[in-house]
Coordinates of C-alpha atoms in Angstrom, one line a residue:
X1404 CA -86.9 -45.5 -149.9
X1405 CA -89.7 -44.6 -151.8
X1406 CA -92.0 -43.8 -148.8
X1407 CA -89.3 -41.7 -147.6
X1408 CA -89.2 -39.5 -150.2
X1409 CA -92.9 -39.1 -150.8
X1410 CA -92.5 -38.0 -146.9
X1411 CA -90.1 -35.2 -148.0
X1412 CA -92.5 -34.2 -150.6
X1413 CA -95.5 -34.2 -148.3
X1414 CA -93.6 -32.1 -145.5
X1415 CA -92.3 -29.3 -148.7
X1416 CA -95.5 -29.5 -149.3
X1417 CA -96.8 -28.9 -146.0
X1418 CA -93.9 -25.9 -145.6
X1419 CA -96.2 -24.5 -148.7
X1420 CA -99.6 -24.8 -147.0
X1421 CA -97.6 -22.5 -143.9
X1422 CA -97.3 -20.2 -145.9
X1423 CA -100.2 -20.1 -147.6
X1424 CA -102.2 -19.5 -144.3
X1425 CA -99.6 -16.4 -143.5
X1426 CA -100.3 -15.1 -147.3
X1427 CA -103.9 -15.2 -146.6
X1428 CA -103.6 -13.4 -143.5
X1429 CA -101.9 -11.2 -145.0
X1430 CA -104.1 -10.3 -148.0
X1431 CA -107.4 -10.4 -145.3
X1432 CA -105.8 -7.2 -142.7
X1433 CA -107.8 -4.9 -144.8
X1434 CA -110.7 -6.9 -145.0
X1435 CA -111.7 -8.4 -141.6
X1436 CA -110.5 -8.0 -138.4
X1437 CA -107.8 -10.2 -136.9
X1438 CA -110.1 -11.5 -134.2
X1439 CA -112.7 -13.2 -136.8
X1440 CA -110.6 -13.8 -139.2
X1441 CA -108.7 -16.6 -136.2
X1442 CA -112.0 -18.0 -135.4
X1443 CA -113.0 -18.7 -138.7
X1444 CA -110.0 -19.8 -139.8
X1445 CA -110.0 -22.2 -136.8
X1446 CA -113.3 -23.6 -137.3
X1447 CA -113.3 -24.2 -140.9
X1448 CA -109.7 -25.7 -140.3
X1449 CA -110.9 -27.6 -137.1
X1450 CA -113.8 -29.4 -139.3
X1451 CA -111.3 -30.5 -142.0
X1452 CA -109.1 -31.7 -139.1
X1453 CA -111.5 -34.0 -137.3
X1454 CA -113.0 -35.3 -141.0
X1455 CA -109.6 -36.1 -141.8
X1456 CA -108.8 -37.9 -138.1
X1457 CA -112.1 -39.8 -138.1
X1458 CA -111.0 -41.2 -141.3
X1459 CA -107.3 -42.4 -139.9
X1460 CA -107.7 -42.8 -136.6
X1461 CA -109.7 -44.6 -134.0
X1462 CA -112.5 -42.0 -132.1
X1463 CA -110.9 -42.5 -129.0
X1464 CA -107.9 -40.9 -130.2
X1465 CA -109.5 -37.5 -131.3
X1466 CA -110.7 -37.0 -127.7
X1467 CA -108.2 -35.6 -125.2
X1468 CA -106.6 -37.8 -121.9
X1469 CA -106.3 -34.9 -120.3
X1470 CA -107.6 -31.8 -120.5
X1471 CA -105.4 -29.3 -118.6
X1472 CA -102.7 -29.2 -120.5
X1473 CA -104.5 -28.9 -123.7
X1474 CA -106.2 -25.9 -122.1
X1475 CA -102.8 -24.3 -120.9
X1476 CA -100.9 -25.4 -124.4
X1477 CA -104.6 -23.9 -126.1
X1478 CA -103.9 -20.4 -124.0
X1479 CA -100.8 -19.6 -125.1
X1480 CA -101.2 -20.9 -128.4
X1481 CA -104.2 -18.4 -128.5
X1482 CA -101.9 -15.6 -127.8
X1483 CA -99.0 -16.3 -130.3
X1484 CA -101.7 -16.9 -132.6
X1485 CA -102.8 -13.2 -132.3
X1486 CA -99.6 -11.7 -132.3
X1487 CA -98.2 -13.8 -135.1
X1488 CA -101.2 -12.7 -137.2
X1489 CA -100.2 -8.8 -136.4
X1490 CA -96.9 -9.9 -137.7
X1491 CA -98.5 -11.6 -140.9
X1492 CA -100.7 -8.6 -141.5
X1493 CA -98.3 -5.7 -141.3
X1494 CA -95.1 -7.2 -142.6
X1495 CA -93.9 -8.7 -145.7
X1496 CA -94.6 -12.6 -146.0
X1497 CA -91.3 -13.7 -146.1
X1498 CA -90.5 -11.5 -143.1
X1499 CA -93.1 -12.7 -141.3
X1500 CA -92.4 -16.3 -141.8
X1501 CA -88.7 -15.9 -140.9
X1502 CA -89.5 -14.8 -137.8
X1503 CA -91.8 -18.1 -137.1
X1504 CA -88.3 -19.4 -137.5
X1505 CA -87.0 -17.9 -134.6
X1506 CA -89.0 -20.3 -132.3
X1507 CA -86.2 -23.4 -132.8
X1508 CA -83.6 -21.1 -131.9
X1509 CA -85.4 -19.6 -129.1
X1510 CA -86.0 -23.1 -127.6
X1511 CA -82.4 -23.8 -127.2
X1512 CA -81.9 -21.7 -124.3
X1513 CA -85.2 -22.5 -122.9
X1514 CA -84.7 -26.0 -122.8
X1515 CA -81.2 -25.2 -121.2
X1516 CA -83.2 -23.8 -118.2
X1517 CA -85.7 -25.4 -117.7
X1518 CA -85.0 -29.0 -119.1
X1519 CA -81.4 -28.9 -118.4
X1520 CA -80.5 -29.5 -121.6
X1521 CA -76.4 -29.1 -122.8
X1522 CA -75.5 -26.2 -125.2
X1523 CA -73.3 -27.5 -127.7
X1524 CA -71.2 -24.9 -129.9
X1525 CA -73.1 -25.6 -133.0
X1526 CA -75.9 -24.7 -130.9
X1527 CA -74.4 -21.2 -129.9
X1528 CA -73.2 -20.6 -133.7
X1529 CA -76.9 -20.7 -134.5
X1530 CA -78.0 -18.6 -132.2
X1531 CA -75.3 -16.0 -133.0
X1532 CA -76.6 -16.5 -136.4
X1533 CA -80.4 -15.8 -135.9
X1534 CA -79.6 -12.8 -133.3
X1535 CA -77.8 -11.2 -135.9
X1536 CA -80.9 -11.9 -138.4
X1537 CA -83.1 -10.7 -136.4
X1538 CA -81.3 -7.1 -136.5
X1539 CA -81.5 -7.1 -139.8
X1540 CA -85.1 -7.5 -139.7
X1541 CA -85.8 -5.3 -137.2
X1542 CA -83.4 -2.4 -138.2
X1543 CA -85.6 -3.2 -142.2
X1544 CA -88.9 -2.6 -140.2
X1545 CA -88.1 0.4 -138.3
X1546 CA -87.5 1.6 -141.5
X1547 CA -90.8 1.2 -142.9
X1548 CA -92.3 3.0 -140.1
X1549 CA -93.9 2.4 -136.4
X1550 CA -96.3 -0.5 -138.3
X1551 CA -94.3 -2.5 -139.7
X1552 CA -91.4 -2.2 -136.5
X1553 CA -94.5 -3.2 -134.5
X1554 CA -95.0 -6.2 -136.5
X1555 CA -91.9 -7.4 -136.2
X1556 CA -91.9 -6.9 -132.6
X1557 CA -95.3 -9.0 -131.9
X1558 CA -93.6 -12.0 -134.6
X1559 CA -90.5 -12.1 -132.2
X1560 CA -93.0 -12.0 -129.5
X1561 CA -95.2 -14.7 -131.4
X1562 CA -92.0 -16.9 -131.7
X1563 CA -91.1 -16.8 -127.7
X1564 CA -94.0 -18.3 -127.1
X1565 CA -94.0 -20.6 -130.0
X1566 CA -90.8 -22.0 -128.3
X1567 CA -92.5 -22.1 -125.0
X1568 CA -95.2 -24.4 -126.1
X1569 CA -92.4 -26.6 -127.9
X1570 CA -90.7 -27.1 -124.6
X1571 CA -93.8 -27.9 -122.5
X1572 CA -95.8 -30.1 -125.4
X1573 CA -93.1 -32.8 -124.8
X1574 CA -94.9 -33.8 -122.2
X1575 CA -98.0 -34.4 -123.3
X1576 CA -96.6 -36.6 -126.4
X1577 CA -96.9 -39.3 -123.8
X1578 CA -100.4 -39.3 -123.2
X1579 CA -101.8 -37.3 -126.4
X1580 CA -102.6 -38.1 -129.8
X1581 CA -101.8 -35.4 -132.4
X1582 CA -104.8 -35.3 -133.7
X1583 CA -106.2 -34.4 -130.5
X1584 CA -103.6 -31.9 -130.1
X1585 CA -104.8 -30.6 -133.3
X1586 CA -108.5 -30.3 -132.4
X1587 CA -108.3 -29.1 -128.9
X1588 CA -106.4 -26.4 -130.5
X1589 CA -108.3 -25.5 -133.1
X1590 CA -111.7 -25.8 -130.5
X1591 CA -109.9 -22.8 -128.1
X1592 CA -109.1 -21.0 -130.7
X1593 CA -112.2 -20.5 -132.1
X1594 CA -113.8 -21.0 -128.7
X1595 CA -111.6 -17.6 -127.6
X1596 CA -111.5 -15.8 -130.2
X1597 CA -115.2 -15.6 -131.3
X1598 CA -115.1 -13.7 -128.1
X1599 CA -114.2 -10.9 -130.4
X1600 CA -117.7 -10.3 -131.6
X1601 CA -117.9 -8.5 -128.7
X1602 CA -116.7 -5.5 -130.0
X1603 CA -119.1 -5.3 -132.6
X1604 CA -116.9 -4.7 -135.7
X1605 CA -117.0 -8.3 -137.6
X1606 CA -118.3 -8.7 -141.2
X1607 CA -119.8 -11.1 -143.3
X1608 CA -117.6 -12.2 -145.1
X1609 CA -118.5 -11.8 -148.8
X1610 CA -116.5 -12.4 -152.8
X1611 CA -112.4 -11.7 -152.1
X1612 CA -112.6 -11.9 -148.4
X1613 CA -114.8 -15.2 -148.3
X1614 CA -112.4 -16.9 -150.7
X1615 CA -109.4 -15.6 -148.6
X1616 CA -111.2 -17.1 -145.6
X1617 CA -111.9 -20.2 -146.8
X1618 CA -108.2 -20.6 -147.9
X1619 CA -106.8 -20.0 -144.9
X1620 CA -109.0 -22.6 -143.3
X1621 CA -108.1 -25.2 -146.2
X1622 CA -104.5 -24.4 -145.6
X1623 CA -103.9 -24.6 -142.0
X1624 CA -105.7 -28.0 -142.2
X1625 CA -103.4 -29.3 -144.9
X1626 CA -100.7 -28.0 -142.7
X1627 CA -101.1 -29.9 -140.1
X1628 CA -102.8 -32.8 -142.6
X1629 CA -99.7 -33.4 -144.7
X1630 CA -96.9 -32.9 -141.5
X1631 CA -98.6 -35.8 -140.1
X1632 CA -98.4 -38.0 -143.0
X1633 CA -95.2 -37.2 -143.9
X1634 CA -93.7 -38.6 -140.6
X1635 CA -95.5 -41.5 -140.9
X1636 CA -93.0 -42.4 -144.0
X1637 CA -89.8 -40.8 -142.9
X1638 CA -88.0 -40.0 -139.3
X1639 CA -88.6 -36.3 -137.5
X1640 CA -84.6 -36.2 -138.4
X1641 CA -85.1 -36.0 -141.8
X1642 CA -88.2 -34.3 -142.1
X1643 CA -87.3 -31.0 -140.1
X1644 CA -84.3 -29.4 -142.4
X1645 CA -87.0 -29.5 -145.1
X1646 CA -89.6 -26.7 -142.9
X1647 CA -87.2 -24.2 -143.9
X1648 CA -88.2 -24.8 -147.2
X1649 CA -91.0 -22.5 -146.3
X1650 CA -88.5 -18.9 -147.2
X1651 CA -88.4 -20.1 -150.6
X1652 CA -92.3 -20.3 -150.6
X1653 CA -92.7 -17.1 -149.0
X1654 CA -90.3 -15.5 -151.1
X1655 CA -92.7 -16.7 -154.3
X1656 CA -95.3 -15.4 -152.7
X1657 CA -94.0 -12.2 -151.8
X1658 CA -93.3 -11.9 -155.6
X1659 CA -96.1 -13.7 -157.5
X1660 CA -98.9 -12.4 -155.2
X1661 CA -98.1 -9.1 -153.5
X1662 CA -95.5 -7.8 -156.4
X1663 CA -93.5 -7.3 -153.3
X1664 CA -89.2 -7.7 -153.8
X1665 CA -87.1 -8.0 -150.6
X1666 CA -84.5 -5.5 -150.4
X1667 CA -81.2 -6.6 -149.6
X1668 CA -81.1 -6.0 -145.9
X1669 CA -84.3 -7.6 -145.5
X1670 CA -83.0 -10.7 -148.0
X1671 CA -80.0 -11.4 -145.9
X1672 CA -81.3 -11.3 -142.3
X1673 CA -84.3 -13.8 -143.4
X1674 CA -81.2 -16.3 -144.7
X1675 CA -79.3 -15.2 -141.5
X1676 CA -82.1 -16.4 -140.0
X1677 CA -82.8 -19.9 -141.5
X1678 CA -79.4 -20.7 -141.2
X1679 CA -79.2 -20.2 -137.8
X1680 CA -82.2 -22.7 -137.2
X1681 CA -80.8 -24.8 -139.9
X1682 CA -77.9 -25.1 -137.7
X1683 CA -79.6 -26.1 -134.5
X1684 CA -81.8 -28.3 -136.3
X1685 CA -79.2 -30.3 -138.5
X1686 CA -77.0 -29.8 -134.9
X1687 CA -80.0 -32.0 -133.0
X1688 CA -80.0 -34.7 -136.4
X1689 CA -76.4 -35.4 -135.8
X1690 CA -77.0 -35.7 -131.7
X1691 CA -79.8 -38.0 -132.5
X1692 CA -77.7 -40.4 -134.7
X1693 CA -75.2 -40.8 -132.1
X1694 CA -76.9 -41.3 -130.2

């Protein structure tokens, strides 16, 4: 009992670390552009990754079984990467990170396509749920001008794909560590978008934005870091409800760091939101145990 909730703890904790990377993408728009500021990110997160699998893990498991669908699963990654970071950078964090949220929800009728999956009522409830969140969000953004709407519309964008890689990195559980998951990831990333340099309008990164830098790169290492030793102390069922922790975080640091308060509109489609993946999350527990 007492491994499982030091699990709980680690996966809060790694809900915290989420959004720290989205605050720090966040504070860094103005400073760098979006292109550098996901390769470094990647590679100072990527070193921290394989530091931390080298110590766990045997070297054979950092290294990939097969390499095409890391490459496909690192593509499209690398594209809701991009458009999840306009979202970060032009909308308020706990906007931002709701719509990450849509990606459960999302996969529910994905999987009913292309895995034949049932769709249960819960299911449907949360769906109805996160649609109408969604508006909220949207019709909130639109009112803060062609920016912000855009934002919104590359997070939504952002969380299609999200879902897409959910439903096709099933597979690849069989035959692939998580760690190599991890680092193959991190490696296209980088790999990709250094490609950016190309357009000649990277920095170097100096006081504020080095520190920002660095912080993402800690961050989205401890995300992944503290995800995977949380489930090795308590079951995926258990674990999941508590990512949603992450709007509380957001909220915090809409408020502690940006001085920014969510209006009411934009207040109740974020909970809209979370409920509705709440609800197909909790939904998939109970299927489980039943199992």
């Amino acid at each position: 009992m007492q491994q499982e909730q030091l699990g709980k703890l680690l996966r809060i904790s790694g809900a915290a670390a989420t959004v720290g990377v989205v605050a720090c993408v966040h504070a860094a728009a103005d400073l760098m552009p979006l292109g550098q500021l996901m390769a470094m990110r990647a590679a100072i997160s990527g070193v921290l990754i394989l530091i931390y699998g080298l110590l766990v893990t045997q070297k054979a498991g950092l290294w990939p079984n097969r390499w095409r669908p890391h490459l496909v699963r690192g593509a499209l990654a690398c594209l809701a990467m991009l458009l999840s970071y306009v979202a970060f950078a032009r909308l308020p964090v706990a906007q931002a990170q709701t719509l990450m949220f849509l990606a459960p929800l999302i996969a529910v009728p994905l999987a009913t396509v292309q895995l034949g999956e049932s769709l249960s009522k819960a299911a449907l409830i949360g769906l109805g749920f996160g649609f109408v969140g969604t508006l909220f969000i949207l019709g909130v953004s639109a009112d803060l001008g062609p920016h912000a709407m855009w934002g919104a519309v590359c997070g939504i964008a952002a969380a299609v794909l999200v879902a897409t890689i959910q439903i096709t990195i099933r597979a690849m559980m069989a035959t692939e560590t998580a760690i190599s998951t991890a680092l193959s990831f991190t490696l296209i990333v980088a790999i990709v978008s250094t490609a950016s340099v190309l357009f000649g309008d990277w920095i170097w990164p100096r006081g504020e934005a080095l520190w920002i830098l660095l912080s993402a790169g800690v961050f989205g290492a401890l995300n992944l870091v503290l995800f995977a030793e949380s489930l090795a102390r308590a079951p995926v069922s258990t674990l999941a409800p508590l990512d949603y922790t992450g709007l509380i975080w957001a909220l915090l640091a809409d408020w502690l760091i940006f001085a920014v308060q969510p209006g009411g509109l934009s207040l109740v489609g974020s909970v809209l939101v979370t409920v509705g993946a709440l609800v197909v999350v909790l939904q998939r527990k109970t299927s489980s145990a039943s199992a």
